[in-house]
Amino acid sequence: MASVLEKLRLDLPIERGRTEIMAVSVLAGISSVLITALVIYGAYFGLITALILRSIFFSLVSFAGLAYVGIKARRDIVRHGCYLLAVVSLVPGYHLWQNYTDIILRGAMASPPDLWIFIGLMAALLVLTRLALGWALVVLVVVGVLYAYFGYLIPGKYGHGGYDLWRLTSTLMLSTEGIYGVPMGVAVEYIFLFALLGSLLMRIGTGEVFVDIARGITGRVQGGPGLSAALSSTLMGTINGSAVANVVTTGTFTIPLMKRAGYAPATAAGIEAAAASAGQILPPVMGAAAFLMAEIIGMPYAQIALAAIIPSGLYVIALMVAVRLEAGRLDLARDAGAGLDLLKETLIRRGYLLVPLFALVGFLIDGYTPTQAAVICIVFGLLVSPWHRDTRVGPIDLVLVCRDTLVSTLPIIAAVAAAGAVIGILNLTGLGLMLSGLIVELGGSNIWLIFVLTALTSFVLGMGLPTSAAYLLLAVLVAPALTQLGVPVLVAHMFIFYYGLVSAITPPVAMAAFAAASIAGSDVNKTGYEAVRLGFVKLLVPFLFVSMPGLLLIGTPTEIVLSTTIALIGTVSLSIAFAGWLVRPLRVGERLMIAVASALVLWPAAAMADDPVTLAARIAGMIGLAILFYRIAVSEREAGVRPRLENRVS
């Protein structure tokens, strides 16, 4: 029994009494198992009413989450307050479960007990959000509630009649329009479930398989450690979706390896941050935003995941090219311990650990819902784990998998709850549509100016927020501005999605870059600069699929192929210009000419556009790139031949 409790013991950064630690550890373990059972049953069988399922889920998550963040608090008053709120947070779920019929019969009109429970719910939500995420969403929720309550004091079109606590209770707690709205439903049905699958795969060693596969593919190439870091972090992101978690998971191995190979600390950290953030845009998880997008725009999840393949592929290819060119510029060594032998050994000995992922893709293609596919693949993961002693999971390991899932999704669940409250207030007051209208007014008739304003707004609102929370807010506040102008709904939502998450690598927030810099021991600002230089495609691609929707698989096969070809040539060429190396160091003038030629290739027009200006720009860009690359190759060949001739003469 003692050994079991010791395995469940939380690893804390500060000292606490053994009894307190064990109590919180056991409660967190029990809660996480209950949450997992609730999610699997509710998501797979779908027999629980939405409001009851979501409220019980959030009550259990809040209970375990507040206890978890509370025990890590350094101040006693904060710790004890978290424990108290943890108990309070259990009340809303139980209350809605027991009184659901009565609530429906009175039309979700709040009663005095509802009012007090709502106040306790909001207190628990705000504290959990503050300790799990920081102040950004807390301020948004508080400002939103104040705006809803005191709106009658605001003159002009942004004012309203005001809504009292009774109405706010009805909207935010007693309906699926607030905290327990669509975002929380997505958290229950998709986010927690796929995070559970990812945690199980990590526990049985799939993450290590990704790293070794990446080393096997890229290790013998110059700069192999950098390429393997980029590829392994990208692969890890397909089951993770969190840039910061990805950095912490893979960066502890890849960053020291890159530094030993000769990469500067800031460059090594920048590569890891840029690669780790790829998981936010790569199917199937996409930082959980794909599931949210499917619910909000009413499009099948599989269609959204397929649409994301080409843009995310452009990002990964351009990143890999940039990393390889950086290695050439620095004349770095290869990874002596990697290569095809490692790849072969990994696939033979541990390739079976990839079966759940291949099964996931297969089930989705076959028409299974994402929830059904995830549940079946969790079973597949449990079935393949006993094949080798090192990958076997016992009952305690399963409890730890559930707890790891709870800990990893806690910030996301807190974020979607807070975002749900904000969205409920925006819909109640009509402010969301007014803000979208403001963007259209400022942009006037210039569609590209509206896109630039939308990008800036998305970037600012996305600062420091998890992918899911950033997308949720932008979908309500910003996306309508684009759809009002006739932009296809998928294009509009993908555009705001990309710009809402670039803050992971761009200063001043750059959370992924900060995490990588702490591992590499590099300057934070230099790391952020390197991450942006290497991952610039994430800033460029949204404007590309606005003008060439074929990148999102919208249009004819010819349009899709032509769009992809144009985008690939342009982005790879820009990577060369930013790297400043191609078989030899490039002069400033050469880099500028490559950048200009690339911009001409990427002229903002449809892929099939045949107007004279577009045709002239793209043809000139293609010819310019061909001439520049030919001259660079010839000059390098001549530079290599000249020393050999001199040696023969001597």
XYZ file of C-alpha atoms in Angstrom:
650
model
C 0.000 0.000 0.000
C 2.829 2.378 0.878
C 4.487 1.808 -2.509
C 1.189 2.518 -4.300
C 0.737 5.791 -2.425
C 4.333 6.719 -3.143
C 3.731 6.271 -6.874
C 0.685 8.549 -6.660
C 2.585 11.201 -4.706
C 2.659 14.552 -6.505
C 6.072 15.987 -7.315
C 5.944 19.497 -5.834
C 8.425 22.378 -6.135
C 7.968 23.324 -2.459
C 7.837 21.471 0.846
C 4.496 20.387 2.269
C 3.419 18.021 5.034
C 3.292 14.366 3.993
C -0.363 13.991 5.024
C -1.421 17.026 3.000
C 0.534 15.902 -0.066
C -0.853 12.382 0.049
C -4.424 13.634 0.582
C -4.259 15.929 -2.456
C -2.447 13.272 -4.516
C -5.092 10.637 -3.794
C -7.988 13.062 -4.352
C -6.470 14.201 -7.645
C -6.054 10.572 -8.698
C -9.618 9.595 -7.786
C -11.056 12.724 -9.411
C -9.093 12.168 -12.620
C -10.352 8.576 -12.869
C -13.952 9.740 -12.325
C -13.518 12.470 -14.940
C -12.071 9.970 -17.412
C -14.942 7.539 -16.860
C -17.494 10.358 -17.237
C -15.886 11.643 -20.443
C -15.578 8.218 -22.086
C -19.147 7.247 -21.187
C -20.671 10.603 -22.089
C -18.676 11.119 -25.275
C -18.972 7.606 -26.645
C -22.557 6.750 -25.689
C -23.945 10.307 -25.560
C -26.710 9.468 -23.083
C -26.149 12.365 -20.650
C -27.869 15.717 -21.148
C -25.379 18.373 -22.282
C -25.883 20.770 -19.356
C -25.572 17.985 -16.756
C -22.528 16.393 -18.418
C -20.664 19.680 -18.810
C -21.453 20.987 -15.330
C -20.417 17.766 -13.570
C -17.274 17.614 -15.696
C -16.264 21.165 -14.847
C -17.096 20.696 -11.153
C -14.808 17.647 -10.937
C -12.047 19.365 -12.928
C -12.321 22.499 -10.769
C -12.237 20.445 -7.577
C -9.084 18.550 -8.559
C -7.553 21.570 -10.295
C -7.971 23.973 -7.383
C -6.548 21.387 -4.987
C -3.611 20.841 -7.352
C -2.768 24.528 -7.880
C -3.537 25.267 -4.238
C -0.986 22.860 -2.790
C 1.693 24.523 -4.937
C 0.826 28.014 -3.688
C 3.500 29.592 -1.513
C 1.138 31.680 0.632
C -1.007 29.838 3.173
C -4.020 32.089 2.626
C -4.007 31.275 -1.092
C -3.603 27.552 -0.409
C -6.439 27.382 2.093
C -8.629 29.560 -0.125
C -8.080 27.142 -3.024
C -9.043 24.186 -0.850
C -12.236 25.968 0.212
C -13.130 26.895 -3.370
C -12.392 23.320 -4.456
C -15.213 22.141 -2.225
C -17.471 24.989 -3.377
C -16.829 24.090 -7.029
C -18.481 20.683 -6.524
C -21.830 22.332 -5.755
C -22.833 23.643 -9.241
C -22.491 20.257 -10.933
C -24.433 18.450 -8.226
C -27.069 21.221 -8.088
C -27.735 21.181 -11.834
C -27.816 17.385 -11.861
C -30.370 17.150 -9.038
C -32.542 20.111 -10.085
C -32.321 19.899 -13.870
C -36.022 19.164 -14.411
C -37.069 22.018 -12.122
C -34.693 24.419 -13.931
C -36.179 23.464 -17.296
C -39.766 23.813 -16.032
C -39.121 27.374 -14.852
C -37.463 28.319 -18.139
C -33.953 28.542 -16.661
C -35.033 31.549 -14.573
C -32.702 31.946 -11.600
C -33.842 31.333 -8.016
C -32.108 32.626 -4.833
C -30.103 29.395 -4.348
C -29.025 29.588 -8.005
C -27.729 33.102 -7.413
C -25.477 32.097 -4.520
C -24.217 29.022 -6.339
C -23.432 31.195 -9.375
C -21.355 33.562 -7.211
C -19.410 30.588 -5.842
C -18.941 29.209 -9.371
C -17.571 32.512 -10.648
C -15.188 32.800 -7.692
C -13.863 29.284 -8.308
C -13.573 29.942 -12.050
C -11.672 33.205 -11.624
C -9.226 31.796 -9.083
C -8.618 28.644 -11.138
C -8.075 30.708 -14.285
C -5.715 33.095 -12.519
C -3.553 30.329 -11.047
C -3.578 28.168 -14.189
C -3.223 30.870 -16.845
C -2.500 34.290 -15.412
C -4.439 37.526 -15.418
C -5.424 37.957 -19.097
C -8.647 35.923 -19.123
C -9.515 36.907 -15.557
C -9.500 40.572 -16.575
C -11.602 39.788 -19.658
C -14.229 37.955 -17.598
C -14.388 40.658 -14.932
C -14.609 43.444 -17.525
C -17.287 41.474 -19.363
C -19.409 41.017 -16.233
C -19.038 44.696 -15.331
C -19.979 45.718 -18.869
C -23.067 43.500 -18.760
C -24.128 44.845 -15.356
C -23.326 48.559 -15.819
C -24.026 48.828 -19.556
C -26.851 51.267 -18.901
C -24.237 53.847 -17.838
C -22.473 53.759 -21.233
C -23.810 56.246 -23.805
C -24.066 55.601 -27.539
C -24.374 52.399 -29.493
C -22.049 50.472 -27.167
C -24.388 50.966 -24.209
C -27.372 48.769 -23.326
C -30.123 48.429 -20.715
C -27.967 46.464 -18.257
C -28.413 42.929 -16.951
C -28.690 42.097 -13.263
C -27.164 39.078 -11.486
C -30.378 37.085 -11.930
C -30.149 37.360 -15.715
C -26.400 36.688 -15.692
C -26.997 33.579 -13.568
C -29.598 32.316 -16.028
C -27.358 32.928 -19.042
C -23.953 31.909 -17.713
C -24.858 28.991 -15.413
C -28.369 27.679 -16.108
C -28.034 27.410 -19.882
C -25.601 26.203 -22.523
C -24.938 29.782 -23.624
C -22.277 30.596 -21.034
C -19.759 28.646 -18.978
C -21.337 25.347 -20.019
C -21.650 26.325 -23.662
C -20.218 24.836 -26.845
C -16.574 25.377 -25.789
C -17.093 23.308 -22.629
C -18.887 20.693 -24.696
C -15.863 20.450 -26.972
C -13.618 20.122 -23.920
C -15.703 17.188 -22.678
C -16.196 15.416 -25.991
C -12.882 16.034 -27.717
C -10.120 17.895 -25.858
C -9.916 15.739 -22.738
C -10.402 12.552 -24.745
C -7.611 13.261 -27.241
C -5.347 14.495 -24.442
C -6.010 11.172 -22.694
C -4.955 9.330 -25.843
C -1.815 11.482 -26.048
C -0.932 10.898 -22.383
C -1.367 7.142 -22.810
C 0.850 7.115 -25.886
C 3.490 9.148 -24.053
C 3.327 6.764 -21.089
C 3.939 3.682 -23.271
C 6.862 5.366 -25.073
C 5.476 6.686 -28.369
C 7.211 10.022 -27.786
C 10.607 8.323 -27.703
C 9.713 6.485 -30.908
C 9.009 9.845 -32.586
C 12.412 11.188 -31.515
C 14.279 8.105 -32.761
C 12.360 8.043 -36.052
C 13.257 11.698 -36.587
C 16.923 10.997 -35.801
C 16.879 8.010 -38.121
C 15.470 10.038 -41.028
C 17.574 13.179 -40.611
C 20.518 12.273 -38.422
C 23.068 11.602 -41.168
C 22.310 14.885 -42.933
C 24.393 17.934 -42.088
C 22.761 19.637 -39.122
C 20.942 16.406 -38.331
C 20.374 17.266 -34.655
C 18.493 20.405 -35.677
C 16.455 18.568 -38.281
C 15.665 15.718 -35.889
C 14.629 18.268 -33.249
C 12.306 19.982 -35.715
C 10.833 16.734 -36.991
C 10.445 15.053 -33.585
C 8.783 18.131 -32.073
C 6.492 18.329 -35.082
C 5.526 14.667 -34.743
C 5.015 15.101 -31.008
C 2.702 17.995 -31.723
C 0.325 15.734 -33.636
C -0.690 14.128 -30.320
C 0.033 17.088 -28.055
C -1.051 20.377 -29.611
C 0.460 22.575 -26.875
C 3.561 24.501 -27.933
C 4.889 25.022 -24.404
C 4.272 21.420 -23.333
C 5.958 20.269 -26.533
C 9.039 22.382 -25.809
C 9.297 21.059 -22.265
C 8.798 17.451 -23.424
C 11.199 17.262 -26.375
C 13.385 20.318 -25.754
C 15.129 18.817 -22.739
C 16.668 16.276 -25.138
C 16.899 18.127 -28.467
C 18.233 21.519 -27.330
C 21.374 20.138 -25.591
C 21.919 17.865 -28.622
C 21.770 20.860 -30.988
C 24.119 22.882 -28.805
C 26.653 20.050 -28.825
C 26.397 19.913 -32.630
C 27.360 23.595 -32.855
C 24.102 25.543 -32.944
C 24.150 28.753 -30.912
C 21.952 28.520 -27.785
C 19.459 31.088 -29.116
C 19.261 29.309 -32.480
C 18.793 25.893 -30.868
C 16.018 27.286 -28.666
C 14.440 29.088 -31.635
C 14.378 25.884 -33.687
C 12.719 24.003 -30.844
C 10.143 26.760 -30.238
C 9.272 27.071 -33.936
C 9.003 23.292 -34.339
C 7.008 22.811 -31.141
C 4.459 25.406 -32.239
C 3.824 23.365 -35.402
C 1.659 21.077 -33.285
C -0.880 23.886 -32.965
C -1.603 23.842 -36.693
C -1.008 20.156 -37.485
C -3.872 17.651 -37.622
C -5.310 15.765 -35.870
C -5.325 17.807 -32.621
C -4.359 21.353 -33.768
C -4.298 22.571 -30.181
C -7.900 21.338 -29.863
C -9.018 24.172 -32.158
C -10.064 21.819 -34.966
C -12.797 20.391 -32.738
C -13.940 23.850 -31.689
C -13.946 25.059 -35.278
C -16.030 22.081 -36.369
C -18.686 22.889 -33.761
C -18.724 26.642 -34.384
C -18.882 26.664 -38.188
C -20.856 23.420 -38.492
C -18.311 21.625 -40.663
C -17.190 17.997 -40.222
C -14.003 17.638 -38.211
C -12.400 15.472 -40.911
C -12.890 18.220 -43.499
C -11.196 20.805 -41.260
C -8.301 18.464 -40.501
C -7.801 17.790 -44.215
C -7.949 21.507 -45.023
C -5.154 22.149 -42.526
C -2.729 19.673 -44.120
C -1.264 21.842 -46.904
C -0.757 25.067 -44.869
C 0.810 23.143 -41.976
C 2.897 21.149 -44.454
C 4.232 24.389 -45.946
C 5.222 25.525 -42.467
C 7.031 22.286 -41.645
C 8.841 22.112 -45.015
C 9.977 25.733 -44.833
C 11.155 25.184 -41.248
C 13.129 22.061 -42.183
C 14.722 23.898 -45.119
C 15.656 26.810 -42.861
C 17.209 24.480 -40.271
C 19.207 22.640 -42.939
C 20.470 25.905 -44.448
C 21.404 27.173 -40.989
C 23.506 24.030 -40.524
C 25.225 24.647 -43.857
C 25.929 28.264 -42.975
C 27.543 27.198 -39.695
C 29.222 24.125 -41.303
C 27.891 21.838 -38.575
C 28.554 18.140 -38.082
C 26.205 15.209 -38.497
C 24.610 13.091 -35.761
C 27.013 10.152 -35.583
C 24.638 7.980 -33.580
C 21.722 8.324 -35.991
C 20.852 7.168 -39.496
C 18.897 4.478 -41.291
C 20.129 1.757 -38.933
C 18.507 3.577 -36.012
C 15.322 4.063 -38.043
C 15.200 0.374 -38.961
C 15.851 -0.734 -35.381
C 13.200 1.648 -34.020
C 10.516 0.485 -36.444
C 11.287 -3.205 -35.891
C 11.487 -3.092 -32.099
C 8.993 -0.351 -31.231
C 7.033 0.377 -34.387
C 3.976 -1.350 -32.909
C 3.552 1.664 -30.620
C 2.443 3.654 -33.688
C -0.522 1.319 -34.292
C -2.996 3.505 -32.296
C -2.091 6.575 -34.374
C -2.475 4.769 -37.690
C -5.731 3.316 -36.396
C -6.947 6.825 -35.483
C -6.371 8.069 -39.024
C -7.983 4.948 -40.466
C -11.113 5.205 -38.332
C -11.540 8.901 -39.153
C -11.225 8.176 -42.869
C -13.711 5.325 -42.491
C -16.327 7.748 -41.152
C -16.142 7.197 -37.402
C -16.743 10.274 -35.261
C -13.620 11.717 -33.603
C -14.874 10.642 -30.167
C -15.500 7.075 -31.252
C -12.139 6.908 -33.017
C -10.324 8.281 -29.951
C -11.990 5.801 -27.568
C -11.201 2.847 -29.835
C -7.585 3.992 -30.212
C -7.241 4.283 -26.434
C -8.258 0.618 -26.313
C -5.680 -0.106 -29.046
C -3.034 1.628 -26.943
C -3.904 -0.555 -23.953
C -3.770 -3.659 -26.136
C -0.318 -2.957 -27.619
C 1.305 -1.830 -24.367
C 1.810 -5.358 -22.924
C 3.828 -6.475 -25.983
C 7.074 -5.393 -24.307
C 8.078 -5.165 -20.674
C 9.148 -1.507 -20.942
C 5.799 -0.380 -22.348
C 3.419 -2.228 -20.047
C 1.002 -0.143 -17.987
C -0.559 -1.365 -14.772
C -3.531 -0.008 -12.805
C -1.441 2.654 -11.057
C 0.054 3.692 -14.396
C -3.465 4.138 -15.757
C -4.365 6.348 -12.797
C -1.231 8.401 -13.498
C -2.226 8.644 -17.168
C -5.621 10.017 -16.108
C -3.960 12.453 -13.710
C -1.404 13.583 -16.299
C -4.294 14.228 -18.681
C -6.083 16.297 -16.056
C -2.962 18.352 -15.312
C -2.169 18.937 -18.995
C -5.732 19.957 -19.889
C -6.391 22.041 -16.783
C -5.277 25.341 -18.389
C -7.339 24.576 -21.509
C -10.470 23.693 -19.535
C -10.110 26.800 -17.367
C -9.642 28.810 -20.554
C -12.725 27.440 -22.330
C -14.826 28.012 -19.188
C -13.657 31.617 -18.945
C -14.020 32.104 -22.692
C -17.512 30.621 -22.487
C -18.452 33.241 -19.904
C -17.057 36.039 -22.092
C -18.803 34.682 -25.198
C -22.082 34.420 -23.291
C -21.804 38.078 -22.285
C -20.854 39.154 -25.809
C -23.895 37.373 -27.234
C -26.165 38.701 -24.493
C -25.106 42.325 -25.022
C -24.470 42.147 -28.788
C -20.973 43.588 -28.339
C -19.323 40.902 -30.475
C -21.106 41.953 -33.658
C -20.419 45.627 -32.926
C -16.661 44.995 -32.642
C -16.690 43.102 -35.931
C -18.536 46.003 -37.512
C -15.884 48.390 -36.181
C -13.141 46.480 -38.038
C -15.147 46.696 -41.262
C -15.715 50.426 -40.735
C -12.016 51.110 -40.161
C -11.017 49.062 -43.197
C -13.553 50.712 -45.454
C -13.589 49.211 -48.927
C -9.982 47.973 -48.795
C -10.210 44.207 -48.255
C -6.460 43.834 -47.594
C -6.530 46.571 -44.952
C -9.365 44.707 -43.235
C -7.264 41.532 -43.283
C -4.308 43.410 -41.790
C -6.525 44.890 -39.052
C -7.987 41.438 -38.417
C -4.488 39.950 -38.166
C -3.362 42.630 -35.693
C -6.520 42.236 -33.595
C -6.130 38.458 -33.588
C -2.481 38.741 -32.596
C -3.220 41.079 -29.680
C -6.199 39.085 -28.388
C -4.244 35.843 -28.709
C -1.322 36.992 -26.585
C -0.589 34.514 -23.825
C -3.797 32.527 -24.288
C -3.993 28.807 -25.030
C -4.800 27.979 -28.649
C -8.389 26.999 -27.864
C -9.200 30.105 -25.817
C -7.629 32.436 -28.373
C -9.601 30.868 -31.202
C -12.891 30.959 -29.269
C -12.669 34.677 -28.569
C -11.583 35.484 -32.108
C -14.348 33.366 -33.613
C -16.896 35.570 -31.844
C -15.157 38.944 -32.029
C -13.252 38.976 -35.321
C -14.375 36.241 -37.732
C -17.770 37.889 -38.445
C -15.897 40.900 -39.847
C -14.483 38.678 -42.588
C -17.581 36.621 -43.298
C -19.580 39.866 -43.701
C -17.352 40.632 -46.690
C -18.083 37.314 -48.379
C -14.902 35.527 -47.311
C -15.553 31.738 -47.145
C -16.244 30.760 -43.553
C -13.411 28.200 -43.438
C -10.910 30.731 -44.788
C -12.036 33.362 -42.262
C -11.759 31.010 -39.284
C -8.411 29.550 -40.395
C -7.081 33.102 -40.817
C -7.933 34.181 -37.282
C -6.814 30.794 -35.944
C -3.306 31.225 -37.353
C -2.884 34.804 -36.178
C -4.356 34.025 -32.788
C -1.573 31.555 -32.016
C 1.550 33.174 -33.504
C 2.123 34.863 -30.146
C 3.598 31.527 -29.000
C 6.816 32.430 -30.823
C 6.565 36.192 -31.302
C 7.621 38.726 -28.640
C 6.526 40.187 -26.301
C 4.700 37.055 -25.042
C 6.422 34.204 -26.962
C 5.629 31.560 -24.333
C 7.135 28.693 -26.362
C 10.281 30.722 -27.030
C 10.560 31.606 -23.330
C 10.296 27.943 -22.350
C 12.949 26.973 -24.909
C 15.229 29.827 -23.813
C 15.102 28.639 -20.193
C 16.292 25.177 -21.288
C 18.986 26.529 -23.617
C 20.191 29.239 -21.238
C 19.816 31.806 -24.025
C 18.562 35.362 -24.186
C 14.773 35.419 -24.403
C 14.537 38.189 -27.013
C 17.185 36.604 -29.255
C 15.372 33.299 -28.998
C 12.094 34.970 -29.983
C 13.792 36.605 -32.971
C 15.259 33.272 -34.106
C 11.896 31.529 -33.707
C 10.162 34.161 -35.864
C 12.938 34.061 -38.497
C 12.651 30.296 -38.753
C 8.859 30.130 -38.426
C 7.899 33.160 -40.521
C 5.636 31.000 -42.704
C 3.033 30.972 -39.940
C 2.672 34.732 -40.483
C 2.623 34.423 -44.274
C 0.400 31.403 -44.933
C -2.904 32.996 -43.777
C -2.585 35.695 -46.446
C -1.711 33.020 -49.006
C -4.854 30.954 -48.465
C -6.948 34.125 -48.517
C -5.854 34.776 -52.096
C -5.432 31.076 -52.995
C -8.164 29.066 -51.191
C -6.872 25.983 -52.953
C -4.378 25.694 -50.085
C -7.382 24.776 -47.919
C -8.572 22.263 -50.534
C -11.230 24.697 -51.767
C -11.626 24.576 -55.544
C -10.785 22.264 -58.417
C -7.848 19.811 -58.325
C -5.980 22.077 -60.750
C -6.437 25.085 -58.455
C -5.285 23.068 -55.437
C -2.145 21.757 -57.176
C -1.269 25.155 -58.669
C -1.834 26.958 -55.356
C 0.357 24.467 -53.520
C 3.140 24.722 -56.133
C 3.188 28.524 -56.077
C 3.123 28.652 -52.257
C 5.856 26.003 -51.935
C 8.226 27.772 -54.339
C 7.629 31.124 -52.675
C 7.987 29.996 -49.058
C 11.081 27.849 -49.653
C 12.744 30.688 -51.581
C 11.976 33.114 -48.754
C 13.510 30.617 -46.308
C 16.697 30.732 -48.369
C 16.675 34.538 -48.318
C 16.205 34.635 -44.537
C 18.884 31.981 -43.967
C 21.458 33.813 -46.080
C 23.062 30.585 -47.305
C 22.662 28.256 -50.288
C 25.723 26.070 -51.027
C 27.659 29.189 -50.019
C 27.042 32.374 -47.997
C 24.758 34.799 -49.836
C 25.541 38.474 -50.231
C 23.027 41.055 -49.022
C 22.075 41.980 -52.574
C 21.427 38.344 -53.477
C 19.226 37.864 -50.446
C 17.206 40.976 -51.285
C 16.750 39.880 -54.919
C 15.625 36.394 -53.829
C 13.151 37.958 -51.400
C 11.748 40.282 -54.094
C 11.479 37.453 -56.631
C 9.726 35.273 -54.018
C 7.256 38.065 -53.299
C 6.481 38.321 -57.024
C 5.828 34.575 -57.183
C 3.442 34.954 -54.232
C 1.603 37.870 -55.863
C -1.728 38.281 -54.004
C -4.140 36.887 -56.530
C -5.962 33.644 -57.213
C -3.832 30.738 -58.380
C -5.678 30.635 -61.716
C -5.666 34.425 -62.201
C -4.809 35.322 -65.793
C -4.786 39.112 -65.695
C -1.631 40.692 -67.211
C -0.279 42.119 -63.947
C -0.497 38.818 -62.028
C 0.943 36.780 -64.897
C 3.802 39.246 -65.403
C 4.638 39.311 -61.687
C 4.678 35.537 -61.256
C 6.587 34.836 -64.468
C 9.142 37.509 -63.575
C 9.508 36.019 -60.095
C 9.999 32.490 -61.419
C 12.570 33.590 -64.001
C 14.328 35.746 -61.426
C 14.630 32.860 -58.952
C 15.860 30.497 -61.661
C 18.587 32.943 -62.761
C 19.646 33.741 -59.195
C 19.873 30.100 -58.101
C 21.744 29.164 -61.311
C 24.303 31.941 -60.811
C 24.802 30.960 -57.173
C 25.338 27.306 -58.127
C 27.755 28.197 -60.950
C 29.770 30.569 -58.757
C 30.117 27.888 -56.088
C 31.229 25.330 -58.688
C 33.802 27.740 -60.081
C 35.030 28.530 -56.570
C 35.539 24.803 -55.992
C 37.302 24.210 -59.333
C 39.758 27.116 -58.988
C 41.679 25.717 -55.968
C 42.000 22.329 -57.693
C 43.488 23.937 -60.825
C 45.933 25.941 -58.732
C 47.047 22.772 -56.966
C 47.682 21.044 -60.317
C 49.744 23.984 -61.607
C 51.806 24.085 -58.439
